[in-house]
Coordinates of C-alpha atoms and ligand atoms in Angstrom, one line a residue:
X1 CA 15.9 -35.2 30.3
X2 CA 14.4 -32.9 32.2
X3 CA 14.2 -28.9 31.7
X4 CA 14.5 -26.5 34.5
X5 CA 11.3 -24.6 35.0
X6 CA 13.8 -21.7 35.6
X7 CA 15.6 -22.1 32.6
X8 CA 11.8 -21.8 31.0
X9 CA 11.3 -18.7 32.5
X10 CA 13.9 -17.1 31.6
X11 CA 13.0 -18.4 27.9
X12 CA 9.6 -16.7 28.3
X13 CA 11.0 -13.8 29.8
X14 CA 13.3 -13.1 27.0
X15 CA 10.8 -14.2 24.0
X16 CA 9.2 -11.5 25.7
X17 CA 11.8 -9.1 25.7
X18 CA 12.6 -9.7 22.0
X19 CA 9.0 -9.5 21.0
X20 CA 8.4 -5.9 22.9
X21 CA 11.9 -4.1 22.3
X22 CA 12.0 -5.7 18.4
X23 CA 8.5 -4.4 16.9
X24 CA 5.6 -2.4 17.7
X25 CA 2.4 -4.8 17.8
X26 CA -0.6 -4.0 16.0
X27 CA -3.2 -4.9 18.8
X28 CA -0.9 -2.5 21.3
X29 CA -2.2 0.0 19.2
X30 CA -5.4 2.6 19.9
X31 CA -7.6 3.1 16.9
X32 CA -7.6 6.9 17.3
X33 CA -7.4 8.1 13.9
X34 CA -10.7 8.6 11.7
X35 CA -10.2 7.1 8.2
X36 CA -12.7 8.0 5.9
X37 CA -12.8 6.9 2.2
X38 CA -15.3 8.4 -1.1
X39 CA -15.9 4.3 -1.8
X40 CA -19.1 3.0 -1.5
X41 CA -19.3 -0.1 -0.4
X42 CA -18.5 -3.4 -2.2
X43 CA -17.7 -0.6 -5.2
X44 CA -15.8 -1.7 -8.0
X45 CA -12.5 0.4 -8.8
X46 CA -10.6 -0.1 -12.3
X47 CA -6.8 -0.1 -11.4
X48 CA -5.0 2.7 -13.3
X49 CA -7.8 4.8 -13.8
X50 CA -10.3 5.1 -11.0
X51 CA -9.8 7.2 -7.6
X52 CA -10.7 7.5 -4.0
X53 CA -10.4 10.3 -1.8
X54 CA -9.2 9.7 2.1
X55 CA -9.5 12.1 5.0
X56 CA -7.8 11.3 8.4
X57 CA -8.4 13.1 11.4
X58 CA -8.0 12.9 15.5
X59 CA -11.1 11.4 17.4
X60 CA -11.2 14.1 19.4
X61 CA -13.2 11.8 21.7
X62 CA -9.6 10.8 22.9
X63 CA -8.4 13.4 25.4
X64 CA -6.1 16.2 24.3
X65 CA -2.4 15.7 24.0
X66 CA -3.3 11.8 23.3
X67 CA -1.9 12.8 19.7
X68 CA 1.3 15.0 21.2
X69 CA 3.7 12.1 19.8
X70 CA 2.3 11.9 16.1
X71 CA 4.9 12.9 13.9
X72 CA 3.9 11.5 10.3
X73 CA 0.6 9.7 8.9
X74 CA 1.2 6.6 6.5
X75 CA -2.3 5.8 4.9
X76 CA -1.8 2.6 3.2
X77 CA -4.8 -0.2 1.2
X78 CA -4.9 -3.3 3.4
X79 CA -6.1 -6.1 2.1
X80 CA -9.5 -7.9 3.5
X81 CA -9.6 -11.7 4.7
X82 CA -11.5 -12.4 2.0
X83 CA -8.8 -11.9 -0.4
X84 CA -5.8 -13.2 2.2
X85 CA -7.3 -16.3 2.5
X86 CA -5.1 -19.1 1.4
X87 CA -2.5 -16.5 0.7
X88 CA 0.5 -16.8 3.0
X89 CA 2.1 -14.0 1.5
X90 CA -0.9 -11.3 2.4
X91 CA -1.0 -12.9 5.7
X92 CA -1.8 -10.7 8.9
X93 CA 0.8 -10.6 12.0
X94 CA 0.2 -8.9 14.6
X95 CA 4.3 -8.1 14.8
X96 CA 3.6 -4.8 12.9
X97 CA 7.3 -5.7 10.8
X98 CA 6.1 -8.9 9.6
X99 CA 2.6 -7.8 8.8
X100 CA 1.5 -8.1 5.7
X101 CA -2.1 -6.8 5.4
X102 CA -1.2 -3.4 4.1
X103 CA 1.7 -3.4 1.2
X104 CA 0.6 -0.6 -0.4
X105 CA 1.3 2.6 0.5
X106 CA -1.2 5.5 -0.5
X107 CA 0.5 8.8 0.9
X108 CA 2.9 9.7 3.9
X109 CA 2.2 12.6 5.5
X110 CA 3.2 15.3 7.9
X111 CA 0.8 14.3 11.1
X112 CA -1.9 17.2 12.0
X113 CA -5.5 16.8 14.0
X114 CA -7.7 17.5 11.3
X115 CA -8.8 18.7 7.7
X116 CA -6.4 15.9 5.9
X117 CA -7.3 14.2 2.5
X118 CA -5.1 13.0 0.0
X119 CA -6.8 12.0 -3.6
X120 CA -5.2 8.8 -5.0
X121 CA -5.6 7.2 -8.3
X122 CA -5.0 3.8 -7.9
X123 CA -2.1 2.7 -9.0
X124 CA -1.9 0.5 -12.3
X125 CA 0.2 -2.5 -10.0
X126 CA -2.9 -2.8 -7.7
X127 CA -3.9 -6.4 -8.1
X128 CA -7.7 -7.9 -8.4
X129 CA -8.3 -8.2 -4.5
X130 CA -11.1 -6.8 -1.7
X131 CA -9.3 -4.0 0.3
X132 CA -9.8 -1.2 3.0
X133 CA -7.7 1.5 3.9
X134 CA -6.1 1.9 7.2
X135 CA -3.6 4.9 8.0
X136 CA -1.0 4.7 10.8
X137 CA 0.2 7.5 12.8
X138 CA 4.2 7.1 13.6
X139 CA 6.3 9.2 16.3
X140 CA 9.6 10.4 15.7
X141 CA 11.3 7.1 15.9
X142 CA 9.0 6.1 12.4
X143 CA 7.4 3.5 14.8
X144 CA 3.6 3.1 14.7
X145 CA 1.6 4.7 17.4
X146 CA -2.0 5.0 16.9
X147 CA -3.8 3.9 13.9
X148 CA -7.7 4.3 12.2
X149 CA -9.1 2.5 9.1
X150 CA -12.1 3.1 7.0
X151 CA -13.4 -0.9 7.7
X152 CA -15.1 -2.1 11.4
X153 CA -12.0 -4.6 14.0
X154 CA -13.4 -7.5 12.0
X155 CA -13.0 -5.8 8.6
X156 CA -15.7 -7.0 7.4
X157 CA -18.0 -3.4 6.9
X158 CA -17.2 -1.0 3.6
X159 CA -14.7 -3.0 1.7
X160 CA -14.3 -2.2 -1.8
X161 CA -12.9 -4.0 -4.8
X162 CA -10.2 -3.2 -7.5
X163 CA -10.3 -4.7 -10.7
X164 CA -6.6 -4.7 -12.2
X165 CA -6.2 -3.9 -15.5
X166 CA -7.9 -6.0 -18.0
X167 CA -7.1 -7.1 -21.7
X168 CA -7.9 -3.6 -23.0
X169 CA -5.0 -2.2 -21.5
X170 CA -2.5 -5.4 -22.6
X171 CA -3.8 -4.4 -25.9
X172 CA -2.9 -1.1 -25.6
X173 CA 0.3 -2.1 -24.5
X174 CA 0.9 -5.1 -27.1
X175 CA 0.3 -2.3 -30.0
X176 CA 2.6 0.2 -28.3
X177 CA 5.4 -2.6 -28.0
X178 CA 4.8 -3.2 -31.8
X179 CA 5.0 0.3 -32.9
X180 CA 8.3 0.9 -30.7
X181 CA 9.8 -2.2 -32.6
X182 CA 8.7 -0.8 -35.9
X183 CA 9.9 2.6 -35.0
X184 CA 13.6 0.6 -34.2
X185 CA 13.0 -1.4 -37.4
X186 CA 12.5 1.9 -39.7
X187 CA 15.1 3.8 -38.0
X188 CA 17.5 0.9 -38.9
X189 CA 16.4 0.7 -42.3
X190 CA 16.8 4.5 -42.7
X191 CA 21.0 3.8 -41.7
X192 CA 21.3 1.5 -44.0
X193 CA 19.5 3.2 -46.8
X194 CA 21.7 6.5 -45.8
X195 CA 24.9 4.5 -46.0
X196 CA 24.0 3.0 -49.3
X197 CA 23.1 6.5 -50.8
X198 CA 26.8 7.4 -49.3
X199 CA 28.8 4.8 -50.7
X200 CA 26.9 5.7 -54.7
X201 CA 27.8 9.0 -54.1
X202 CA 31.7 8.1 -53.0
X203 CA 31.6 5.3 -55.9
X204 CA 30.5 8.0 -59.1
Ligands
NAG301 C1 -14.1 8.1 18.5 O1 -13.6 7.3 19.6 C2 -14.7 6.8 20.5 C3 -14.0 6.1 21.6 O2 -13.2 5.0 21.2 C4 -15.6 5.9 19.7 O3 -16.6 5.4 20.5 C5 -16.2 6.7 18.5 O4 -17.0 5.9 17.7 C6 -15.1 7.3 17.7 N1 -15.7 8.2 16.7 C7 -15.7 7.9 15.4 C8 -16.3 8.9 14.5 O5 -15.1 6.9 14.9
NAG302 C1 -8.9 22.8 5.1 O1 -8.1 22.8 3.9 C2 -8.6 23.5 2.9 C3 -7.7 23.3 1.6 O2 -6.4 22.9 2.0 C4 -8.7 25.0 3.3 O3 -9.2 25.8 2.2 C5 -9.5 25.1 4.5 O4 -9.6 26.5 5.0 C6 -9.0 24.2 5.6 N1 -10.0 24.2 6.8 C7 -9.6 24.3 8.0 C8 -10.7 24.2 9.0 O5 -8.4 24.3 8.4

């Protein structure tokens, strides 16, 4: 069977269509925002405990007015190749929607040229991987516009390192889940005992 080059046209045309009014893509996007972060790099952050610090700000390198649609910033830690290797559920699409570098949002905030920085401890759920941070700059419709990131287009410069929370903390947390069920256990026993004492007293 043969299929009408016209009829493939029109399939380009509207995969097209689809892929351009359905989702912003990320390489459609200029890197206009400077991301800075208080890593060093290949630094090793405990989850839970340790912080960064990031400041955004406008390139002002970019003409005036470049920025005039930013409405909000969403600064967010991306995951490295290193650690997205072999991981299809970290995986990097350029359809912005289905992208997956960058599940975990840092701060959102209220877009403005300069003098931003946000201090973020990182959060206990943060697993064991090599990350960046990249913020995104949204107009009024919440789509991305503009974005900046503290790592090089390859993302392969100043990347840092979480380390999630280790068998200290599971301790912690074993002993706090034993002391919760004692407390339950005691509490019961004190009932009882109470009830006891009640039905002595009703019984003499
Ligand atoms: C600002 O943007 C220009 C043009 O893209 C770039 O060459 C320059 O390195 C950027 N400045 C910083 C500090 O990233
Ligand atoms: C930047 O922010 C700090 C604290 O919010 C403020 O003290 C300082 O004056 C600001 N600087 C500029 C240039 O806006």
């Amino acid at each position: 069977m043969k299929i009408p080059a016209g009829f493939l046209v029109v399939c380009l045309m509207f995969s097209c269509f689809v892929a351009t009014s359905y989702g912003v893509l990320f390489s459609s996007l200029k890197d206009t925002l400077i991301v800075t972060a208080t890593h060093t790099q290949d630094q090793v952050l405990k989850a839970g405990e340790e912080q960064i610090t990031v400041t955004w700000r406008f390139n002002q390198t970019y003409p005036a007015g470049t920025d005039s649609a930013y409405k909000t910033v969403k600064v967010k830690l991306c995951y490295a190749p290193i650690s997205q290797k072999d991981r299809k559920w970290r995986k990097t699409v350029d359809l912005l929607k289905k992208d997956k570098t960058c599940p975990h949002k840092i701060v959102a905030r209220p877009y403005t040229a300069s003098n931003n920085s946000f201090t973020w401890t990182i959060e206990r759920d943060i697993p064991s991987a090599v990350y960046f941070v990249r913020a995104f700059a949204l107009n009024a419709q919440e789509e991305q516009v503009a974005y900046g990131q503290t790592t090089d287009a390859h993302k392969s410069s100043n990347l840092f390192t979480v380390q999630a929370i280790t068998g200290r903390h599971v301790g912690l947390d074993v002993a706090s889940i034993c002391f919760s069920a004692f407390s339950v256990v005691s509490l019961a026993g004190f009932f009882y005992m109470e009830k006891r004492k009640g039905k002595v007293a009703q019984q003499k």
